[in-house]
Coordinates of C-alpha atoms in Angstrom, one line a residue:
Chain A
M27 CA -20.6 -1.9 68.0
I28 CA -22.4 -1.5 64.8
H29 CA -22.1 2.4 64.7
S30 CA -18.1 2.4 65.1
Q31 CA -18.1 -0.1 62.4
T32 CA -19.9 1.7 59.8
E33 CA -17.7 4.7 60.2
E34 CA -14.5 2.7 60.2
F35 CA -14.8 0.7 57.1
A36 CA -16.1 2.1 53.7
V37 CA -16.3 -1.5 52.5
E38 CA -16.8 -4.6 54.3
A39 CA -16.9 -7.8 52.1
T40 CA -17.2 -11.3 53.7
S41 CA -16.4 -14.4 51.6
L42 CA -17.9 -13.1 48.1
V43 CA -18.5 -15.8 45.7
K44 CA -19.4 -15.4 42.1
T45 CA -19.5 -18.3 39.5
F46 CA -20.1 -18.2 35.7
G47 CA -21.0 -21.5 34.6
D48 CA -17.7 -23.8 35.4
N49 CA -15.9 -20.7 36.0
K50 CA -15.4 -19.7 39.7
A51 CA -14.7 -15.9 39.0
V52 CA -14.6 -15.0 42.6
A53 CA -14.0 -17.6 45.2
G54 CA -14.6 -16.2 48.6
V55 CA -13.2 -12.8 48.7
D56 CA -12.8 -10.9 52.0
L57 CA -12.1 -7.1 52.0
K58 CA -12.1 -4.5 54.5
V59 CA -11.3 -0.9 53.4
P60 CA -11.0 1.7 55.8
T61 CA -12.7 5.1 55.1
G62 CA -10.6 8.0 54.0
T63 CA -7.8 5.8 52.3
I64 CA -6.9 4.6 48.8
Y65 CA -7.3 0.9 48.8
G66 CA -5.7 -1.2 45.9
V67 CA -6.9 -4.3 44.6
L68 CA -3.8 -5.8 42.7
G69 CA -4.0 -8.9 40.5
P70 CA -3.5 -10.1 36.8
N71 CA -6.0 -10.1 34.1
G72 CA -8.9 -12.7 35.0
A73 CA -8.1 -12.6 38.8
G74 CA -11.6 -11.7 39.5
K75 CA -11.0 -7.9 40.1
T76 CA -13.8 -6.6 38.1
T77 CA -16.2 -9.3 39.0
T78 CA -15.5 -8.2 42.7
I79 CA -16.0 -4.5 41.9
N80 CA -19.3 -5.4 40.0
M81 CA -20.7 -7.3 43.2
L82 CA -19.6 -4.3 45.4
T83 CA -21.3 -1.5 43.0
T84 CA -24.4 -3.7 42.9
L85 CA -24.0 -4.3 39.3
L86 CA -23.9 -8.1 39.9
R87 CA -25.6 -10.3 42.7
P88 CA -23.0 -12.3 44.7
D89 CA -23.8 -15.9 44.6
K90 CA -22.6 -16.5 48.1
G91 CA -21.2 -13.9 50.9
T92 CA -22.2 -10.6 51.9
A93 CA -20.9 -7.0 51.2
K94 CA -21.5 -3.8 53.2
I95 CA -20.9 -0.2 52.1
F96 CA -20.9 2.0 55.0
G97 CA -22.8 -0.6 56.9
H98 CA -25.5 -1.1 54.2
D99 CA -26.1 -4.4 52.3
V100 CA -25.4 -4.3 48.6
V101 CA -28.0 -6.6 48.1
G102 CA -30.9 -5.6 50.6
E103 CA -30.0 -2.0 50.4
A104 CA -28.8 -1.6 46.8
Q105 CA -30.7 1.6 46.0
L106 CA -29.2 3.1 49.0
V107 CA -25.6 2.0 48.5
R108 CA -25.8 3.3 44.8
Q109 CA -26.6 6.8 46.5
L110 CA -23.0 6.4 48.4
I111 CA -20.8 5.2 45.5
G112 CA -19.4 6.6 42.2
V113 CA -18.2 3.8 39.7
T114 CA -15.8 4.5 36.8
G115 CA -15.4 1.2 34.9
Q116 CA -12.8 -0.4 32.9
Y117 CA -14.4 0.6 29.8
A118 CA -15.3 4.4 29.5
S119 CA -19.2 4.5 30.6
V120 CA -20.0 7.7 29.1
D121 CA -22.2 8.4 25.7
E122 CA -20.1 8.2 22.3
T123 CA -22.4 10.0 20.4
L124 CA -22.9 12.9 22.8
S125 CA -20.6 15.7 23.8
A126 CA -18.7 15.9 27.1
T127 CA -21.2 18.7 28.3
E128 CA -24.5 16.8 27.4
N129 CA -23.1 13.6 29.2
L130 CA -22.4 15.4 32.4
V131 CA -26.0 17.3 32.1
I132 CA -27.7 14.1 31.6
F133 CA -26.0 12.4 34.5
S134 CA -26.5 15.4 36.8
R135 CA -30.2 15.5 35.9
L136 CA -30.5 11.9 36.7
L137 CA -29.1 12.5 40.4
G138 CA -31.9 14.9 40.9
L139 CA -30.1 18.4 39.8
S140 CA -32.2 21.2 38.4
K141 CA -31.4 22.1 34.6
K142 CA -29.5 25.2 36.0
E143 CA -27.7 23.2 38.4
A144 CA -26.8 20.4 36.2
K145 CA -25.4 22.9 33.6
K146 CA -23.4 24.6 36.4
K147 CA -22.0 21.2 37.7
A148 CA -21.0 20.1 34.3
A149 CA -19.1 23.4 33.5
D150 CA -17.5 22.9 36.7
L151 CA -16.4 19.7 36.6
L152 CA -15.1 20.1 32.8
E153 CA -12.9 22.8 34.2
E154 CA -11.6 20.8 36.8
F155 CA -10.7 18.0 34.6
G156 CA -9.2 20.3 32.1
L157 CA -11.9 19.5 29.4
T158 CA -13.5 22.8 28.8
E159 CA -12.0 23.3 25.5
A160 CA -13.4 20.2 24.3
S161 CA -16.7 20.2 25.8
K162 CA -18.9 20.7 22.8
R163 CA -17.1 17.9 20.8
P164 CA -18.6 14.5 20.4
L165 CA -16.6 12.0 22.3
A166 CA -15.7 10.0 19.3
K167 CA -13.1 12.6 18.7
F168 CA -11.6 12.1 22.3
S169 CA -8.6 10.7 23.2
G170 CA -8.2 7.9 25.6
G171 CA -7.2 10.1 28.4
M172 CA -10.0 12.6 27.9
R173 CA -12.3 9.9 27.9
R174 CA -11.2 8.5 31.4
R175 CA -11.1 12.1 33.0
L176 CA -14.6 12.4 31.8
D177 CA -15.8 9.2 33.0
L178 CA -14.3 10.0 36.4
A179 CA -15.8 13.4 36.1
A180 CA -19.2 11.8 35.8
S181 CA -18.6 9.8 38.8
L182 CA -18.0 12.7 41.0
I183 CA -21.3 14.5 40.2
A184 CA -23.0 13.4 43.5
Q185 CA -19.8 13.7 45.5
P186 CA -19.9 10.3 46.8
P187 CA -18.0 9.3 50.0
L188 CA -16.8 6.0 48.2
I189 CA -15.2 5.9 44.4
F190 CA -14.7 2.7 42.4
L191 CA -12.1 3.0 40.1
D192 CA -11.7 -0.1 37.7
E193 CA -8.1 -0.1 36.3
P194 CA -8.2 3.6 35.9
T195 CA -5.2 3.8 34.1
T196 CA -5.1 0.7 31.9
G197 CA -4.2 1.8 28.1
L198 CA -3.1 5.5 29.0
D199 CA 0.4 6.9 28.2
P200 CA 2.7 7.8 31.2
R201 CA 2.0 11.3 31.3
T202 CA -1.7 11.0 31.2
R203 CA -1.2 8.2 34.0
T204 CA 0.6 10.7 36.2
Q205 CA -2.3 13.2 35.9
M206 CA -4.8 10.6 36.6
W207 CA -2.8 9.7 39.7
Q208 CA -2.8 13.2 40.8
T209 CA -6.5 13.3 40.3
I210 CA -7.1 10.6 42.6
R211 CA -5.0 11.6 45.3
R212 CA -6.9 14.8 45.4
L213 CA -10.0 12.9 45.7
V214 CA -8.9 11.2 48.9
S215 CA -7.9 14.7 50.4
S216 CA -11.2 16.0 50.0
G217 CA -12.7 13.2 52.0
S218 CA -13.5 10.2 49.8
T219 CA -12.4 6.8 50.0
V220 CA -11.2 5.2 46.8
L221 CA -10.9 1.4 45.9
L222 CA -9.1 1.0 42.8
T223 CA -8.0 -2.2 41.1
T224 CA -5.1 -2.3 38.8
Q225 CA -2.8 -4.8 37.3
Y226 CA 0.0 -2.3 37.6
L227 CA 2.3 -3.1 40.7
D228 CA 3.9 0.5 40.4
E229 CA 0.4 2.1 40.4
A230 CA -0.6 0.1 43.7
D231 CA 2.7 1.2 45.3
Q232 CA 2.3 4.7 44.4
L233 CA -1.3 5.2 45.4
A234 CA -2.5 2.9 47.6
D235 CA -2.6 3.0 51.6
R236 CA -3.3 -0.7 51.5
I237 CA -3.2 -3.5 49.1
A238 CA -5.0 -6.7 48.6
V239 CA -3.5 -9.1 46.2
I240 CA -6.1 -11.1 44.1
D241 CA -5.3 -13.9 42.3
Q242 CA -7.7 -16.6 40.8
G243 CA -10.6 -15.2 42.6
K244 CA -9.0 -15.2 46.2
V245 CA -7.2 -12.5 48.3
V246 CA -3.7 -14.1 48.8
A247 CA -2.1 -11.1 50.7
E248 CA -3.3 -8.1 52.3
G249 CA -1.8 -5.3 54.2
T250 CA 0.0 -1.9 53.7
T251 CA 2.7 -1.6 51.0
S252 CA 5.4 -1.8 53.2
E253 CA 4.0 -4.8 55.2
L254 CA 3.5 -6.6 51.8
K255 CA 7.1 -5.6 51.1
A256 CA 8.5 -6.6 54.2
S257 CA 6.8 -9.8 54.1
I258 CA 9.0 -11.1 51.3
G259 CA 12.2 -10.0 53.0
T260 CA 14.8 -7.2 53.5
S261 CA 16.1 -4.4 51.5
A262 CA 19.4 -4.8 50.0
L263 CA 22.4 -2.6 50.5
Q264 CA 24.4 -1.5 47.5
L265 CA 27.7 -0.1 47.6
R266 CA 30.3 1.1 44.8
L267 CA 33.9 1.6 45.6
A268 CA 35.9 4.3 44.3
D269 CA 38.9 2.1 43.8
S270 CA 37.8 -1.5 42.9
K271 CA 41.0 -2.9 43.8
K272 CA 40.0 -3.1 47.5
T273 CA 36.7 -5.1 46.7
A274 CA 38.0 -8.2 48.3
D275 CA 38.7 -6.3 51.6
A276 CA 35.3 -4.4 51.5
V277 CA 33.5 -7.5 50.9
A278 CA 35.0 -9.3 54.0
M279 CA 34.2 -6.3 56.1
V280 CA 30.4 -6.3 54.8
K281 CA 30.5 -9.9 55.6
T282 CA 31.8 -9.5 59.4
V283 CA 29.8 -6.4 60.0
L284 CA 26.5 -7.1 58.6
K285 CA 26.8 -10.6 59.8
T286 CA 25.8 -12.2 56.5
S287 CA 27.6 -14.5 53.9
A288 CA 25.2 -13.5 51.1
V289 CA 27.3 -10.9 49.6
T290 CA 27.6 -10.5 45.6
F291 CA 29.7 -8.4 43.7
E292 CA 28.4 -8.0 40.2
G293 CA 29.1 -5.0 37.6
G294 CA 31.0 -3.1 40.3
L295 CA 28.4 -3.3 42.9
I296 CA 28.5 -5.0 46.1
T297 CA 25.1 -6.0 47.2
A298 CA 24.1 -7.2 50.7
P299 CA 20.9 -8.1 52.3
M300 CA 20.1 -5.3 55.1
S301 CA 18.0 -6.9 57.9
N302 CA 19.1 -4.2 60.5
P303 CA 19.9 -0.7 58.9
D304 CA 21.3 0.5 62.0
V305 CA 24.6 -1.6 61.7
V306 CA 25.4 0.2 58.3
T307 CA 26.5 3.1 60.3
D308 CA 29.1 0.7 61.7
L309 CA 30.2 -0.5 58.4
L310 CA 30.6 3.1 56.9
V311 CA 32.8 4.0 59.8
K312 CA 34.8 0.8 59.3
F313 CA 35.5 1.7 55.6
R314 CA 36.6 5.3 56.5
S315 CA 39.0 4.1 59.1
N316 CA 40.4 1.5 56.8
S317 CA 40.5 4.4 54.0
I318 CA 38.1 2.4 51.8
H319 CA 36.2 5.2 49.7
L320 CA 32.8 4.9 48.3
S321 CA 31.4 6.4 44.9
E322 CA 27.8 5.3 45.6
V323 CA 25.6 4.1 48.4
S324 CA 22.0 2.8 47.8
V325 CA 19.1 0.9 49.4
Q326 CA 17.2 -1.3 47.1
K327 CA 13.8 -2.0 48.3
P328 CA 12.0 -5.0 47.2
T329 CA 9.5 -4.2 44.5
L330 CA 5.8 -5.5 44.2
D331 CA 6.6 -7.4 41.1
E332 CA 8.7 -9.7 43.5
V333 CA 5.9 -9.5 46.2
F334 CA 3.6 -10.7 43.7
L335 CA 5.9 -13.5 42.2
T336 CA 6.7 -14.6 46.0
I337 CA 3.0 -14.7 47.2
T338 CA 1.5 -16.3 44.2
G339 CA 4.3 -18.4 43.0
H340 CA 4.0 -17.6 39.7
G341 CA 5.0 -14.5 37.5
V342 CA 2.1 -12.2 36.2
E343 CA 2.7 -13.3 32.6
D344 CA 2.2 -16.7 33.6
N345 CA -1.5 -16.4 33.7
K346 CA -3.6 -18.0 30.9
E347 CA -5.3 -15.8 28.5
G348 CA -9.0 -15.8 28.0
E349 CA -9.5 -15.7 31.7
T350 CA -10.5 -12.0 31.4
V351 CA -14.1 -11.4 33.0
Chain B
M30 CA -10.8 20.2 42.9
T31 CA -14.2 20.4 44.8
T32 CA -13.6 22.6 47.6
A33 CA -16.6 21.2 49.5
V34 CA -15.7 18.3 51.8
I35 CA -17.3 15.3 51.1
V36 CA -20.1 14.4 53.4
P37 CA -19.1 10.9 55.2
G38 CA -21.3 7.9 54.3
A39 CA -22.4 7.1 57.9
D40 CA -23.7 10.8 58.2
R41 CA -26.1 10.6 55.4
N42 CA -29.7 10.1 55.7
L43 CA -30.8 8.1 52.7
K44 CA -33.7 6.1 51.6
N45 CA -33.5 2.5 49.9
R46 CA -36.4 3.1 47.6
T47 CA -37.3 5.4 44.6
S48 CA -40.4 7.7 44.7
L49 CA -42.7 7.7 41.8
K50 CA -41.9 11.4 41.1
Q51 CA -38.3 10.6 40.8
S52 CA -39.1 7.8 38.4
V53 CA -40.9 9.8 36.1
Q54 CA -38.2 12.6 36.3
N55 CA -35.6 10.0 35.5
S56 CA -37.7 8.5 32.8
F57 CA -37.9 12.0 31.1
T58 CA -34.2 12.5 31.4
M59 CA -33.5 9.5 29.7
A60 CA -36.0 10.4 27.1
Y61 CA -34.2 13.7 26.3
R62 CA -31.0 11.8 26.0
G63 CA -32.9 9.7 23.5
L64 CA -33.9 12.7 21.7
L65 CA -30.4 14.4 21.7
K66 CA -29.2 11.1 20.1
I67 CA -31.6 11.4 17.0
K68 CA -30.5 15.1 16.8
R69 CA -27.1 14.0 16.5
T70 CA -27.9 11.2 13.9
P71 CA -30.8 12.5 11.9
E72 CA -30.6 9.6 9.5
Q73 CA -32.0 7.2 11.8
L74 CA -35.4 8.8 11.1
F75 CA -35.4 7.5 7.4
D76 CA -37.9 4.8 8.3
V77 CA -40.4 6.8 9.9
T78 CA -40.2 9.4 7.0
L79 CA -39.9 7.4 3.9
Q80 CA -42.0 4.4 4.7
P81 CA -45.3 6.0 5.5
I82 CA -45.0 8.3 2.1
L83 CA -44.0 5.0 0.1
F84 CA -46.5 2.5 1.5
T85 CA -49.3 4.8 1.2
L86 CA -48.6 5.6 -2.4
M87 CA -48.0 2.0 -3.3
F88 CA -50.9 0.4 -1.7
T89 CA -53.4 2.7 -2.3
Y90 CA -53.0 2.6 -6.0
L91 CA -52.2 -0.8 -5.8
F92 CA -55.5 -2.2 -4.1
G93 CA -57.6 0.9 -4.3
G94 CA -59.3 -0.2 -7.7
A95 CA -59.7 -3.9 -6.9
I96 CA -61.2 -3.6 -3.3
S97 CA -63.2 -0.4 -3.2
G98 CA -63.8 0.4 -6.8
N99 CA -62.0 3.6 -6.8
I100 CA -59.1 5.3 -4.8
A101 CA -61.3 7.9 -3.2
S102 CA -63.7 5.3 -1.4
Y103 CA -60.5 3.2 -0.5
L104 CA -58.8 5.9 1.3
P105 CA -60.7 6.0 4.6
I106 CA -60.1 2.2 4.8
I107 CA -56.5 2.0 4.0
I108 CA -55.1 5.3 5.5
P109 CA -55.8 3.9 9.2
G110 CA -54.5 0.6 8.0
I111 CA -51.1 1.8 7.0
L112 CA -50.8 4.0 9.9
I113 CA -51.1 1.3 12.3
Q114 CA -48.8 -1.0 10.1
T115 CA -46.2 1.8 9.8
V116 CA -46.2 3.0 13.5
I117 CA -46.2 -0.6 14.9
T118 CA -43.3 -1.6 12.6
T119 CA -41.5 1.7 13.9
S120 CA -41.8 0.5 17.4
V121 CA -39.5 -2.5 16.5
V122 CA -36.6 -0.1 15.9
T123 CA -37.4 1.2 19.4
G124 CA -36.1 -2.5 20.8
V125 CA -33.3 -2.6 18.2
Q126 CA -31.8 0.7 19.4
L127 CA -32.2 -0.1 22.9
R128 CA -30.3 -3.6 22.5
E129 CA -27.6 -1.4 20.7
D130 CA -27.6 1.2 23.2
M131 CA -27.3 -1.6 26.0
N132 CA -24.2 -3.1 24.4
K133 CA -22.4 0.1 25.1
G134 CA -20.5 1.1 28.5
V135 CA -22.8 3.8 29.3
F136 CA -25.4 1.6 30.5
A137 CA -23.3 0.0 33.2
R138 CA -23.2 3.8 34.6
F139 CA -27.0 3.8 34.4
K140 CA -27.3 0.6 36.5
S141 CA -24.9 1.9 39.0
L142 CA -26.7 5.4 39.6
P143 CA -29.4 5.8 42.0
I144 CA -32.3 6.2 39.6
A145 CA -35.3 4.3 39.0
R146 CA -34.6 0.9 37.6
I147 CA -37.1 1.5 34.9
A148 CA -36.0 5.0 33.7
P149 CA -33.5 3.7 31.1
L150 CA -36.0 1.5 29.4
A151 CA -39.0 3.8 29.9
G152 CA -36.8 6.7 28.6
A153 CA -36.1 4.9 25.4
L154 CA -39.5 3.9 24.9
L155 CA -40.9 7.5 25.5
A156 CA -38.3 9.0 23.1
G157 CA -39.7 6.2 20.6
T158 CA -43.0 7.8 20.7
V159 CA -41.5 11.0 18.9
R160 CA -40.8 8.6 15.9
Y161 CA -44.5 7.3 16.2
G162 CA -45.7 11.0 16.1
I163 CA -43.6 11.7 13.0
A164 CA -44.8 8.6 11.1
T165 CA -48.6 9.4 12.1
V166 CA -48.3 13.0 10.7
L167 CA -46.6 12.1 7.7
T168 CA -49.3 9.2 6.9
F169 CA -52.3 11.5 7.5
A170 CA -50.6 14.1 5.3
M171 CA -49.9 12.1 2.6
G172 CA -53.6 10.6 2.7
Y173 CA -54.8 14.3 2.7
I174 CA -52.6 14.9 -0.4
M175 CA -54.0 12.0 -2.2
G176 CA -57.7 13.2 -1.5
Y177 CA -58.6 11.8 1.9
R178 CA -60.9 13.7 3.7
P179 CA -61.7 12.2 7.3
G180 CA -65.4 12.4 8.1
A181 CA -64.7 13.5 11.7
G182 CA -62.5 16.4 10.8
I183 CA -59.3 17.3 12.5
G184 CA -60.5 16.3 15.8
G185 CA -61.0 12.8 15.0
V186 CA -57.9 12.6 13.4
I187 CA -55.8 13.6 16.3
A188 CA -57.8 11.4 18.7
G189 CA -57.1 8.5 16.2
G190 CA -53.2 9.6 15.9
L191 CA -53.1 9.8 19.9
L192 CA -54.5 6.5 20.4
T193 CA -51.9 5.0 17.7
I194 CA -48.9 6.4 19.2
L195 CA -50.1 5.3 22.9
F196 CA -50.9 1.9 21.3
A197 CA -47.5 1.7 19.8
W198 CA -45.6 3.0 22.9
C199 CA -47.4 -0.2 24.7
I200 CA -46.5 -2.5 22.1
S201 CA -43.0 -1.5 22.3
W202 CA -42.5 -3.1 25.6
I203 CA -42.6 -6.6 23.8
F204 CA -39.7 -5.3 21.3
A205 CA -37.9 -4.0 24.4
F206 CA -38.2 -7.1 26.1
F207 CA -36.5 -8.9 22.8
G208 CA -33.9 -6.0 22.8
V209 CA -33.1 -6.8 26.6
I210 CA -33.0 -10.6 26.3
A211 CA -31.2 -10.7 22.7
R212 CA -27.6 -10.5 22.4
T213 CA -27.3 -8.6 19.0
A214 CA -29.2 -5.8 17.4
S215 CA -30.0 -7.6 14.2
S216 CA -31.3 -10.5 15.9
V217 CA -34.0 -8.2 17.8
Q218 CA -35.2 -7.0 14.3
G219 CA -35.3 -10.7 13.1
I220 CA -37.7 -11.9 15.8
S221 CA -39.7 -9.0 16.0
L222 CA -40.6 -8.7 12.3
L223 CA -41.2 -12.5 12.3
V224 CA -44.0 -11.8 15.1
L225 CA -45.2 -8.4 13.4
F226 CA -45.5 -9.5 9.8
P227 CA -48.6 -11.9 10.5
L228 CA -49.8 -9.5 12.9
T229 CA -50.0 -6.5 10.5
F230 CA -51.0 -8.3 7.3
L231 CA -53.6 -10.8 8.8
S232 CA -55.7 -8.2 9.9
N233 CA -58.4 -5.7 8.4
A234 CA -55.8 -3.2 7.4
F235 CA -55.9 -3.8 3.6
V236 CA -59.2 -5.9 2.8
P237 CA -62.7 -6.4 3.8
V238 CA -62.7 -9.2 6.5
N239 CA -65.8 -10.8 4.7
T240 CA -63.7 -11.9 1.7
L241 CA -61.2 -14.1 3.8
P242 CA -61.6 -17.6 4.4
Q243 CA -63.5 -18.7 7.7
W244 CA -60.4 -19.6 9.6
L245 CA -58.5 -16.7 8.7
Q246 CA -61.5 -14.4 9.7
W247 CA -61.3 -15.8 13.0
F248 CA -57.6 -15.0 13.5
V249 CA -58.3 -11.6 12.1
S250 CA -61.4 -11.0 14.7
I251 CA -58.9 -11.7 17.4
N252 CA -55.9 -9.9 16.3
P253 CA -55.6 -6.9 18.7
L254 CA -54.4 -4.9 15.6
S255 CA -57.8 -5.2 13.8
H256 CA -59.4 -3.9 16.7
L257 CA -57.0 -0.7 16.8
I258 CA -57.4 -0.3 13.1
S259 CA -61.3 -0.4 13.5
A260 CA -61.3 1.9 16.5
V261 CA -59.0 4.6 14.5
R262 CA -61.4 4.2 11.6
D263 CA -64.2 5.0 13.9
L264 CA -62.5 8.0 15.4
A265 CA -61.1 9.4 12.1
N266 CA -63.9 8.8 9.7
A267 CA -67.1 9.0 12.1
G268 CA -65.8 10.6 15.3
T269 CA -67.2 7.8 17.4
I270 CA -65.9 5.8 20.1
G271 CA -66.9 2.1 19.8
Q272 CA -66.2 -1.4 21.4
D273 CA -63.0 -1.6 19.2
F274 CA -61.8 1.3 21.0
W275 CA -62.0 -0.1 24.4
L276 CA -61.0 -3.6 23.2
S277 CA -57.8 -2.3 22.1
L278 CA -57.2 -0.1 25.1
L279 CA -57.6 -3.0 27.4
G280 CA -55.5 -5.1 25.1
V281 CA -52.5 -2.8 25.2
I282 CA -53.1 -2.3 28.9
V283 CA -52.7 -5.9 29.6
V284 CA -49.5 -6.0 27.3
V285 CA -47.8 -3.3 29.3
A286 CA -48.7 -5.2 32.7
I287 CA -47.1 -8.2 31.4
F288 CA -44.2 -6.9 29.4
A289 CA -42.9 -4.0 31.4
P290 CA -42.2 -5.9 34.6
L291 CA -40.9 -8.8 32.6
T292 CA -38.4 -6.4 30.7
V293 CA -37.2 -4.5 33.8
R294 CA -36.6 -7.8 35.6
A295 CA -34.5 -9.2 32.5
Y296 CA -32.8 -6.0 32.3
M297 CA -31.7 -6.0 35.9
R298 CA -30.4 -9.5 35.6
K299 CA -28.2 -8.9 32.8
A300 CA -25.0 -7.3 33.8

């Protein structure tokens, strides 16, 4: 049923291909972004993230494959698609020589607002993004974080139901980054769908409901954050003993109770894979009855870095330079 | 945060085309943007302010005696000539600035907005007309100071000025095309001046055509700028509209008909 499809998916891309000369920047990407979610496209520099975004936002025409935004084709109905999306590019797409207000007023006017409405919209957005004080300054004097915020504000003028953010926090300091994350979360709570690309694994982990891992122009893994983590294995249980003399006894008990031989002891920490969290209770009860006391118990989840390494078979740093698209 | 809940994409009633009204509105907004930029960097108006003054002074005193016997009788010939040369040269700047502008990130946003595809280009070109206007006023004013009294009075001068501005706007589509396809602003300048130099000098702007060798007379007679210069002379000096007026008008309409779609297509293909 076409109707339910358009409601369900904000983005539906099927085998998208884009080649630049000899370089197959995007080599058959499939994406399905459910409406109302934050979807993360994760990959290293030059993986084809920006090229994919450019095709989805009608800036580039795909060589092969199709993409639909809320059921509308990005090639055949480009002008219609543009009314449904907001795009914040990797590089600030605002006018450097003009002030923040002037920028927002011009974009608002272009989107059909009257002079009065445009001024109000600009003031509202600047207020919302904490830029009111700087509204009259030329952008040349803006910090990177302020510029990104203005950029995002400009994408929200038309209140588009789908927002593309291409590496929204690249180059930002940790504090500004956290602010940006909060803003993105608020967007989704007001009903938007967000598709963001990132090369920061923790960013995808923090924000995204679902993640597609993209490498060398292909989606190499897709799923929820926990699915992806689960796909590379289990969490690890870490224990620190109050009395290290009892280490040998404790390790033996962990091996029998958790039914595993892969127990390590390093830096005062006993680490064991935890495939069934339920049996940990048994282990703790056994420790208690044998008067082995613990000073620390923690569970280590696999990080997305490990996920990435496992899926692509190479580390993030391994990618050649100069592949950036 | 925006309190209004965002209307879901599937519930929106949208059209996949841009109306003419919207195209015109978008173009004027983009022109407004161009004017704001001029306001922020007024030094970019040097060429349209200094060139008319300098050229009018130089060429009039240099050639006046030799060609027309005295300055006064040369002015009605050279002022329209210099006017066209200055304004057309200025229209190159439109292409150069367009290239500079397009190298910036903001153009990516213009492309992703649901606006008329032609607007960022048309707007830049429209803002250019302000520059042509300044150059036109200054050239006529300079001529007046030097003793030029157009036979057709102020009405003829205004008509000639408007025709010049319209012509320059149409011609600027050629340079906008170079602007879109070239990679750097300086290469746009290079190519454009190469085209312009022969066009402006190999015309009837400065000398009577009958003093030229036969083959050159032929080129001058088909040079559209010659027709424009004659048309402006007719308007400003005699207040008449002749064949040259219609020929130059037809010429620029053809230029726009060819270069506007070509430029827009090239613009859209460049990501």
